Each structure stands twice: as structure tokens, then as C-alpha cells.
N, CA, C and O atoms as CSV, one atom per row, in Angstrom:
chain,resi,resn,atom,element,x,y,z
A,1,MET,N,N,149.641,-158.770,-116.456
A,1,MET,CA,C,148.509,-158.623,-117.362
A,1,MET,C,C,148.171,-160.003,-117.930
A,1,MET,O,O,149.084,-160.745,-118.293
A,2,PRO,N,N,146.884,-160.370,-118.018
A,2,PRO,CA,C,146.507,-161.670,-118.562
A,2,PRO,C,C,146.895,-161.778,-120.032
A,2,PRO,O,O,146.963,-160.783,-120.753
A,3,ALA,N,N,147.147,-163.020,-120.456
A,3,ALA,CA,C,147.499,-163.265,-121.855
A,3,ALA,C,C,146.403,-162.767,-122.784
A,3,ALA,O,O,146.690,-162.181,-123.828
A,4,ASN,N,N,145.158,-162.995,-122.415
A,4,ASN,CA,C,144.019,-162.536,-123.206
A,4,ASN,C,C,143.264,-161.505,-122.373
A,4,ASN,O,O,142.666,-161.862,-121.358
A,5,PRO,N,N,143.277,-160.223,-122.778
A,5,PRO,CA,C,142.627,-159.196,-121.957
A,5,PRO,C,C,141.124,-159.399,-121.778
A,5,PRO,O,O,140.522,-158.754,-120.919
A,6,LEU,N,N,140.507,-160.271,-122.561
A,6,LEU,CA,C,139.080,-160.545,-122.395
A,6,LEU,C,C,138.826,-161.505,-121.238
A,6,LEU,O,O,137.700,-161.611,-120.751
A,7,ASN,N,N,139.870,-162.204,-120.799
A,7,ASN,CA,C,139.744,-163.158,-119.698
A,7,ASN,C,C,140.212,-162.521,-118.395
A,7,ASN,O,O,141.273,-162.866,-117.874
A,8,VAL,N,N,139.427,-161.605,-117.880
A,8,VAL,CA,C,139.757,-160.919,-116.641
A,8,VAL,C,C,138.781,-161.382,-115.569
A,8,VAL,O,O,137.565,-161.336,-115.754
A,9,ARG,N,N,139.332,-161.829,-114.446
A,9,ARG,CA,C,138.482,-162.261,-113.337
A,9,ARG,C,C,138.158,-161.080,-112.448
A,9,ARG,O,O,138.966,-160.166,-112.281
A,10,ARG,N,N,136.970,-161.112,-111.884
A,10,ARG,CA,C,136.596,-160.111,-110.896
A,10,ARG,C,C,135.576,-160.732,-109.959
A,10,ARG,O,O,134.829,-161.634,-110.337
A,11,LEU,N,N,135.560,-160.245,-108.759
A,11,LEU,CA,C,134.575,-160.695,-107.782
A,11,LEU,C,C,133.348,-159.806,-107.883
A,11,LEU,O,O,133.453,-158.597,-108.089
A,12,ALA,N,N,132.199,-160.414,-107.738
A,12,ALA,CA,C,130.945,-159.666,-107.792
A,12,ALA,C,C,129.891,-160.425,-107.000
A,12,ALA,O,O,130.000,-161.632,-106.781
A,13,ALA,N,N,128.886,-159.703,-106.584
A,13,ALA,CA,C,127.709,-160.301,-105.951
A,13,ALA,C,C,126.533,-160.054,-106.880
A,13,ALA,O,O,126.390,-158.966,-107.437
A,14,VAL,N,N,125.696,-161.062,-107.046
A,14,VAL,CA,C,124.544,-160.953,-107.939
A,14,VAL,C,C,123.269,-161.055,-107.112
A,14,VAL,O,O,123.110,-161.956,-106.288
A,15,LEU,N,N,122.374,-160.117,-107.350
A,15,LEU,CA,C,121.086,-160.074,-106.656
A,15,LEU,C,C,119.982,-160.360,-107.661
A,15,LEU,O,O,119.898,-159.710,-108.703
A,16,ALA,N,N,119.145,-161.324,-107.352
A,16,ALA,CA,C,117.956,-161.611,-108.164
A,16,ALA,C,C,116.741,-161.267,-107.310
A,16,ALA,O,O,116.640,-161.691,-106.158
A,17,ALA,N,N,115.825,-160.499,-107.882
A,17,ALA,CA,C,114.640,-160.075,-107.131
A,17,ALA,C,C,113.421,-160.127,-108.031
A,17,ALA,O,O,113.520,-159.909,-109.239
A,18,ASP,N,N,112.274,-160.416,-107.440
A,18,ASP,CA,C,111.026,-160.340,-108.199
A,18,ASP,C,C,109.884,-159.929,-107.276
A,18,ASP,O,O,110.029,-159.908,-106.054
A,19,VAL,N,N,108.752,-159.606,-107.883
A,19,VAL,CA,C,107.582,-159.138,-107.150
A,19,VAL,C,C,106.729,-160.344,-106.753
A,19,VAL,O,O,106.315,-161.127,-107.608
A,20,VAL,N,N,106.474,-160.486,-105.469
A,20,VAL,CA,C,105.618,-161.569,-104.983
A,20,VAL,C,C,104.189,-161.302,-105.435
A,20,VAL,O,O,103.679,-160.195,-105.264
A,21,GLY,N,N,103.541,-162.308,-106.008
A,21,GLY,CA,C,102.146,-162.187,-106.414
A,21,GLY,C,C,101.922,-161.383,-107.676
A,21,GLY,O,O,100.812,-160.909,-107.921
A,22,TYR,N,N,102.966,-161.220,-108.486
A,22,TYR,CA,C,102.877,-160.375,-109.684
A,22,TYR,C,C,101.782,-160.844,-110.642
A,22,TYR,O,O,101.012,-160.022,-111.138
A,23,SER,N,N,101.700,-162.127,-110.906
A,23,SER,CA,C,100.678,-162.637,-111.836
A,23,SER,C,C,99.273,-162.335,-111.325
A,23,SER,O,O,98.398,-161.936,-112.093
A,24,ARG,N,N,99.064,-162.527,-110.025
A,24,ARG,CA,C,97.759,-162.225,-109.427
A,24,ARG,C,C,97.451,-160.738,-109.550
A,24,ARG,O,O,96.342,-160.355,-109.922
A,25,LEU,N,N,98.433,-159.906,-109.237
A,25,LEU,CA,C,98.234,-158.455,-109.330
A,25,LEU,C,C,97.927,-158.030,-110.761
A,25,LEU,O,O,97.060,-157.186,-110.986
A,26,MET,N,N,98.633,-158.609,-111.725
A,26,MET,CA,C,98.391,-158.282,-113.135
A,26,MET,C,C,96.985,-158.699,-113.544
A,26,MET,O,O,96.324,-157.996,-114.307
A,27,GLY,N,N,96.524,-159.851,-113.034
A,27,GLY,CA,C,95.182,-160.318,-113.348
A,27,GLY,C,C,94.103,-159.408,-112.787
A,27,GLY,O,O,93.038,-159.254,-113.385
A,28,GLN,N,N,94.381,-158.807,-111.641
A,28,GLN,CA,C,93.404,-157.924,-110.999
A,28,GLN,C,C,93.386,-156.526,-111.611
A,28,GLN,O,O,92.322,-155.928,-111.773
A,29,ASP,N,N,94.573,-156.003,-111.953
A,29,ASP,CA,C,94.663,-154.618,-112.442
A,29,ASP,C,C,95.985,-154.437,-113.191
A,29,ASP,O,O,96.969,-153.961,-112.624
A,30,GLU,N,N,95.996,-154.817,-114.452
A,30,GLU,CA,C,97.235,-154.790,-115.229
A,30,GLU,C,C,97.842,-153.387,-115.307
A,30,GLU,O,O,99.017,-153.200,-114.991
A,31,ARG,N,N,97.052,-152.417,-115.721
A,31,ARG,CA,C,97.567,-151.048,-115.884
A,31,ARG,C,C,98.067,-150.479,-114.555
A,31,ARG,O,O,99.154,-149.905,-114.492
A,32,GLY,N,N,97.277,-150.639,-113.503
A,32,GLY,CA,C,97.669,-150.130,-112.193
A,32,GLY,C,C,98.925,-150.802,-111.665
A,32,GLY,O,O,99.783,-150.146,-111.075
A,33,THR,N,N,99.037,-152.121,-111.877
A,33,THR,CA,C,100.218,-152.855,-111.434
A,33,THR,C,C,101.461,-152.355,-112.153
A,33,THR,O,O,102.495,-152.132,-111.523
A,34,LEU,N,N,101.371,-152.179,-113.459
A,34,LEU,CA,C,102.515,-151.676,-114.230
A,34,LEU,C,C,102.891,-150.262,-113.798
A,34,LEU,O,O,104.073,-149.941,-113.680
A,35,ASP,N,N,101.893,-149.424,-113.563
A,35,ASP,CA,C,102.163,-148.054,-113.112
A,35,ASP,C,C,102.858,-148.046,-111.750
A,35,ASP,O,O,103.815,-147.300,-111.544
A,36,ARG,N,N,102.375,-148.880,-110.818
A,36,ARG,CA,C,102.985,-148.935,-109.486
A,36,ARG,C,C,104.406,-149.488,-109.552
A,36,ARG,O,O,105.299,-148.996,-108.862
A,37,LEU,N,N,104.614,-150.506,-110.376
A,37,LEU,CA,C,105.957,-151.068,-110.522
A,37,LEU,C,C,106.913,-150.012,-111.083
A,37,LEU,O,O,108.035,-149.869,-110.597
A,38,ARG,N,N,106.480,-149.288,-112.082
A,38,ARG,CA,C,107.305,-148.224,-112.675
A,38,ARG,C,C,107.635,-147.157,-111.626
A,38,ARG,O,O,108.773,-146.695,-111.540
A,39,GLU,N,N,106.646,-146.776,-110.840
A,39,GLU,CA,C,106.859,-145.760,-109.804
A,39,GLU,C,C,107.838,-146.255,-108.746
A,39,GLU,O,O,108.716,-145.506,-108.318
A,40,HIS,N,N,107.697,-147.506,-108.321
A,40,HIS,CA,C,108.627,-148.077,-107.337
A,40,HIS,C,C,110.047,-148.113,-107.897
A,40,HIS,O,O,111.006,-147.798,-107.193
A,41,ARG,N,N,110.174,-148.495,-109.157
A,41,ARG,CA,C,111.508,-148.527,-109.785
A,41,ARG,C,C,112.131,-147.135,-109.792
A,41,ARG,O,O,113.290,-146.968,-109.412
A,42,GLN,N,N,111.359,-146.132,-110.227
A,42,GLN,CA,C,111.905,-144.780,-110.390
A,42,GLN,C,C,112.240,-144.105,-109.067
A,42,GLN,O,O,113.260,-143.425,-108.957
A,43,THR,N,N,111.390,-144.286,-108.068
A,43,THR,CA,C,111.566,-143.528,-106.828
A,43,THR,C,C,112.298,-144.282,-105.728
A,43,THR,O,O,112.810,-143.663,-104.796
A,44,LEU,N,N,112.358,-145.609,-105.818
A,44,LEU,CA,C,112.920,-146.379,-104.719
A,44,LEU,C,C,114.030,-147.326,-105.171
A,44,LEU,O,O,115.140,-147.274,-104.643
A,45,ILE,N,N,113.741,-148.181,-106.130
A,45,ILE,CA,C,114.681,-149.238,-106.494
A,45,ILE,C,C,115.888,-148.697,-107.250
A,45,ILE,O,O,117.024,-148.957,-106.854
A,46,ASP,N,N,115.668,-147.953,-108.327
A,46,ASP,CA,C,116.793,-147.444,-109.121
A,46,ASP,C,C,117.726,-146.552,-108.303
A,46,ASP,O,O,118.943,-146.682,-108.431
A,47,PRO,N,N,117.198,-145.641,-107.457
A,47,PRO,CA,C,118.111,-144.860,-106.615
A,47,PRO,C,C,118.923,-145.737,-105.648
A,47,PRO,O,O,120.090,-145.447,-105.382
A,48,ALA,N,N,118.309,-146.802,-105.126
A,48,ALA,CA,C,119.032,-147.708,-104.228
A,48,ALA,C,C,120.146,-148.435,-104.978
A,48,ALA,O,O,121.242,-148.614,-104.446
A,49,LEU,N,N,119.868,-148.852,-106.207
A,49,LEU,CA,C,120.906,-149.504,-107.015
A,49,LEU,C,C,122.077,-148.551,-107.229
A,49,LEU,O,O,123.234,-148.946,-107.079
A,50,ALA,N,N,121.786,-147.314,-107.573
A,50,ALA,CA,C,122.848,-146.329,-107.808
A,50,ALA,C,C,123.647,-146.069,-106.528
A,50,ALA,O,O,124.876,-146.004,-106.561
A,51,LYS,N,N,122.950,-145.922,-105.414
A,51,LYS,CA,C,123.615,-145.646,-104.133
A,51,LYS,C,C,124.602,-146.748,-103.769
A,51,LYS,O,O,125.663,-146.479,-103.204
A,52,HIS,N,N,124.248,-147.992,-104.096
A,52,HIS,CA,C,125.077,-149.141,-103.719
A,52,HIS,C,C,125.886,-149.694,-104.893
A,52,HIS,O,O,126.379,-150.821,-104.845
A,53,ARG,N,N,126.015,-148.895,-105.935
A,53,ARG,CA,C,126.847,-149.220,-107.099
A,53,ARG,C,C,126.409,-150.507,-107.802
A,53,ARG,O,O,127.236,-151.279,-108.288
A,54,GLY,N,N,125.093,-150.718,-107.844
A,54,GLY,CA,C,124.555,-151.873,-108.542
A,54,GLY,C,C,124.451,-151.606,-110.036
A,54,GLY,O,O,124.145,-150.492,-110.462
A,55,ARG,N,N,124.707,-152.632,-110.817
A,55,ARG,CA,C,124.583,-152.537,-112.277
A,55,ARG,C,C,123.462,-153.468,-112.713
A,55,ARG,O,O,123.552,-154.685,-112.548
A,56,LEU,N,N,122.411,-152.888,-113.269
A,56,LEU,CA,C,121.266,-153.667,-113.726
A,56,LEU,C,C,121.692,-154.497,-114.932
A,56,LEU,O,O,122.062,-153.952,-115.972
A,57,VAL,N,N,121.637,-155.815,-114.784
A,57,VAL,CA,C,122.066,-156.729,-115.841
A,57,VAL,C,C,120.892,-157.101,-116.726
A,57,VAL,O,O,121.015,-157.152,-117.950
A,58,LYS,N,N,119.741,-157.363,-116.095
A,58,LYS,CA,C,118.583,-157.830,-116.853
A,58,LYS,C,C,117.306,-157.520,-116.081
A,58,LYS,O,O,117.282,-157.543,-114.851
A,59,THR,N,N,116.245,-157.229,-116.833
A,59,THR,CA,C,114.921,-157.106,-116.229
A,59,THR,C,C,113.992,-158.092,-116.917
A,59,THR,O,O,114.151,-158.409,-118.096
A,60,THR,N,N,113.025,-158.564,-116.154
A,60,THR,CA,C,111.930,-159.351,-116.711
A,60,THR,C,C,110.667,-158.587,-116.338
A,60,THR,O,O,110.765,-157.486,-115.795
A,61,GLY,N,N,109.517,-159.116,-116.602
A,61,GLY,CA,C,108.293,-158.391,-116.268
A,61,GLY,C,C,108.277,-157.876,-114.847
A,61,GLY,O,O,107.973,-156.708,-114.609
A,62,ASP,N,N,108.601,-158.738,-113.905
A,62,ASP,CA,C,108.568,-158.346,-112.493
A,62,ASP,C,C,109.893,-158.587,-111.795
A,62,ASP,O,O,109.961,-158.509,-110.569
A,63,GLY,N,N,110.941,-158.877,-112.541
A,63,GLY,CA,C,112.196,-159.245,-111.908
A,63,GLY,C,C,113.377,-158.405,-112.336
A,63,GLY,O,O,113.364,-157.738,-113.371
A,64,LEU,N,N,114.404,-158.463,-111.494
A,64,LEU,CA,C,115.652,-157.762,-111.753
A,64,LEU,C,C,116.818,-158.694,-111.469
A,64,LEU,O,O,116.763,-159.511,-110.550
A,65,LEU,N,N,117.860,-158.568,-112.253
A,65,LEU,CA,C,119.131,-159.226,-111.997
A,65,LEU,C,C,120.156,-158.105,-111.934
A,65,LEU,O,O,120.355,-157.381,-112.910
A,66,VAL,N,N,120.810,-157.963,-110.776
A,66,VAL,CA,C,121.696,-156.825,-110.535
A,66,VAL,C,C,123.052,-157.332,-110.052
A,66,VAL,O,O,123.130,-158.233,-109.217
A,67,GLU,N,N,124.108,-156.742,-110.585
A,67,GLU,CA,C,125.474,-157.060,-110.167
A,67,GLU,C,C,125.983,-155.945,-109.255
A,67,GLU,O,O,125.802,-154.761,-109.539
A,68,PHE,N,N,126.626,-156.346,-108.151
A,68,PHE,CA,C,127.215,-155.400,-107.209
A,68,PHE,C,C,128.699,-155.712,-107.049
A,68,PHE,O,O,129.120,-156.849,-107.261
A,69,PRO,N,N,129.491,-154.710,-106.676
A,69,PRO,CA,C,130.923,-154.943,-106.509
A,69,PRO,C,C,131.264,-155.725,-105.243
A,69,PRO,O,O,132.390,-156.200,-105.091
A,70,SER,N,N,130.298,-155.862,-104.334
A,70,SER,CA,C,130.554,-156.621,-103.109
A,70,SER,C,C,129.246,-157.163,-102.547
A,70,SER,O,O,128.159,-156.674,-102.855
A,71,VAL,N,N,129.387,-158.183,-101.719
A,71,VAL,CA,C,128.224,-158.757,-101.042
A,71,VAL,C,C,127.603,-157.720,-100.110
A,71,VAL,O,O,126.380,-157.630,-100.005
A,72,VAL,N,N,128.432,-156.950,-99.444
A,72,VAL,CA,C,127.930,-155.933,-98.514
A,72,VAL,C,C,127.021,-154.947,-99.248
A,72,VAL,O,O,125.935,-154.633,-98.761
A,73,GLU,N,N,127.449,-154.457,-100.406
A,73,GLU,CA,C,126.626,-153.516,-101.178
A,73,GLU,C,C,125.306,-154.165,-101.587
A,73,GLU,O,O,124.255,-153.529,-101.505
A,74,ALA,N,N,125.348,-155.421,-102.026
A,74,ALA,CA,C,124.131,-156.119,-102.452
A,74,ALA,C,C,123.151,-156.270,-101.295
A,74,ALA,O,O,121.959,-156.004,-101.447
A,75,VAL,N,N,123.649,-156.695,-100.147
A,75,VAL,CA,C,122.785,-156.904,-98.981
A,75,VAL,C,C,122.230,-155.578,-98.471
A,75,VAL,O,O,121.045,-155.488,-98.149
A,76,GLU,N,N,123.072,-154.550,-98.394
A,76,GLU,CA,C,122.584,-153.250,-97.926
A,76,GLU,C,C,121.520,-152.693,-98.864
A,76,GLU,O,O,120.543,-152.097,-98.408
A,77,CYS,N,N,121.698,-152.880,-100.158
A,77,CYS,CA,C,120.700,-152.424,-101.126
A,77,CYS,C,C,119.388,-153.181,-100.930
A,77,CYS,O,O,118.320,-152.573,-100.850
A,78,ALA,N,N,119.473,-154.505,-100.853
A,78,ALA,CA,C,118.266,-155.324,-100.692
A,78,ALA,C,C,117.526,-154.973,-99.403
A,78,ALA,O,O,116.302,-154.840,-99.406
A,79,LEU,N,N,118.258,-154.825,-98.314
A,79,LEU,CA,C,117.618,-154.473,-97.041
A,79,LEU,C,C,116.985,-153.086,-97.102
A,79,LEU,O,O,115.891,-152.878,-96.579
A,80,GLY,N,N,117.661,-152.153,-97.729
A,80,GLY,CA,C,117.109,-150.807,-97.856
A,80,GLY,C,C,115.815,-150.792,-98.648
A,80,GLY,O,O,114.860,-150.111,-98.276
A,81,VAL,N,N,115.784,-151.543,-99.739
A,81,VAL,CA,C,114.566,-151.615,-100.557
A,81,VAL,C,C,113.451,-152.290,-99.764
A,81,VAL,O,O,112.312,-151.822,-99.781
A,82,GLN,N,N,113.763,-153.377,-99.072
A,82,GLN,CA,C,112.749,-154.073,-98.281
A,82,GLN,C,C,112.177,-153.167,-97.185
A,82,GLN,O,O,110.966,-153.138,-96.967
A,83,ARG,N,N,113.042,-152.440,-96.510
A,83,ARG,CA,C,112.569,-151.531,-95.449
A,83,ARG,C,C,111.675,-150.434,-96.029
A,83,ARG,O,O,110.619,-150.124,-95.478
A,84,ALA,N,N,112.107,-149.857,-97.134
A,84,ALA,CA,C,111.321,-148.785,-97.755
A,84,ALA,C,C,109.969,-149.305,-98.240
A,84,ALA,O,O,108.961,-148.609,-98.118
A,85,MET,N,N,109.939,-150.514,-98.786
A,85,MET,CA,C,108.670,-151.093,-99.233
A,85,MET,C,C,107.762,-151.363,-98.037
A,85,MET,O,O,106.553,-151.143,-98.118
A,86,ALA,N,N,108.328,-151.836,-96.933
A,86,ALA,CA,C,107.526,-152.079,-95.727
A,86,ALA,C,C,106.934,-150.769,-95.206
A,86,ALA,O,O,105.782,-150.736,-94.774
A,87,GLU,N,N,107.719,-149.691,-95.247
A,87,GLU,CA,C,107.204,-148.386,-94.816
A,87,GLU,C,C,106.064,-147.931,-95.722
A,87,GLU,O,O,105.067,-147.395,-95.238
A,88,ARG,N,N,106.201,-148.137,-97.025
A,88,ARG,CA,C,105.128,-147.772,-97.957
A,88,ARG,C,C,103.887,-148.615,-97.699
A,88,ARG,O,O,102.769,-148.101,-97.687
A,89,ASP,N,N,104.091,-149.916,-97.492
A,89,ASP,CA,C,102.955,-150.811,-97.256
A,89,ASP,C,C,102.192,-150.424,-95.994
A,89,ASP,O,O,100.972,-150.570,-95.934
A,90,ALA,N,N,102.905,-149.934,-94.992
A,90,ALA,CA,C,102.263,-149.566,-93.725
A,90,ALA,C,C,101.289,-148.406,-93.898
A,90,ALA,O,O,100.390,-148.226,-93.076
A,91,THR,N,N,101.454,-147.625,-94.950
A,91,THR,CA,C,100.564,-146.481,-95.176
A,91,THR,C,C,99.345,-146.846,-96.014
A,91,THR,O,O,98.448,-146.022,-96.194
A,92,LEU,N,N,99.304,-148.074,-96.528
A,92,LEU,CA,C,98.181,-148.496,-97.370
A,92,LEU,C,C,97.020,-148.980,-96.512
A,92,LEU,O,O,97.237,-149.517,-95.426
A,93,PRO,N,N,95.793,-148.796,-96.985
A,93,PRO,CA,C,94.639,-149.313,-96.243
A,93,PRO,C,C,94.635,-150.842,-96.270
A,93,PRO,O,O,95.144,-151.458,-97.206
A,94,GLU,N,N,94.060,-151.437,-95.239
A,94,GLU,CA,C,93.928,-152.898,-95.182
A,94,GLU,C,C,93.065,-153.377,-96.341
A,94,GLU,O,O,92.047,-152.761,-96.657
A,95,SER,N,N,93.474,-154.484,-96.979
A,95,SER,CA,C,92.641,-155.050,-98.050
A,95,SER,C,C,91.744,-156.123,-97.456
A,95,SER,O,O,92.090,-156.758,-96.459
A,96,SER,N,N,90.588,-156.316,-98.080
A,96,SER,CA,C,89.637,-157.289,-97.527
A,96,SER,C,C,89.843,-158.652,-98.102
A,96,SER,O,O,89.127,-159.587,-97.744
């Protein structure tokens, strides 16, 4: 047992993520952007974090800082979210 129980080492992987083009999207449609971000968090991102044992450390307007117990969990979570977002994007109409 360590001399000071507050000084416990552990291995972790940290994932930092943000939304590409967030400022532009907010400038075009603030309410819609916030609604879509909230929906993505609730239906896609938060469940992926839970599935891969991620612990949300911090959020910013468009960013997340997440701790995982292993690099494998962090990478699998990130890839899963990216794939799911690509599938969602494929169903959207082309923008001009």
C-alpha cells in the first residue's frame, strides 16, 4: 500500500474530441446546432462512452475530454463514433 493513499498511480488513455466547423455551424444556426449536438450526445456519443467504460472528465461547447481504462477502449469508442457519424452523414442531403 502506498505511504499516501492519495498518491495512487494508474494507467489510462485520454481522448480529446471536438466538432469540426463548430463556430461556422453556430454562426449559421445556433439553436439547430445545439439541438443536433445534444441529440448526437444522447443517442450516439454517451452510449459509446458507457459501452467502452469512458469517464467524461470535461466538456466544452463542442468538445469532450474522456478518460478510458485502456487505449483499446478509447480507440474502439472513437472509431465507433466516427463510423456512426459517417452513416448518419450519408443519409443527409447534399449541401450546396
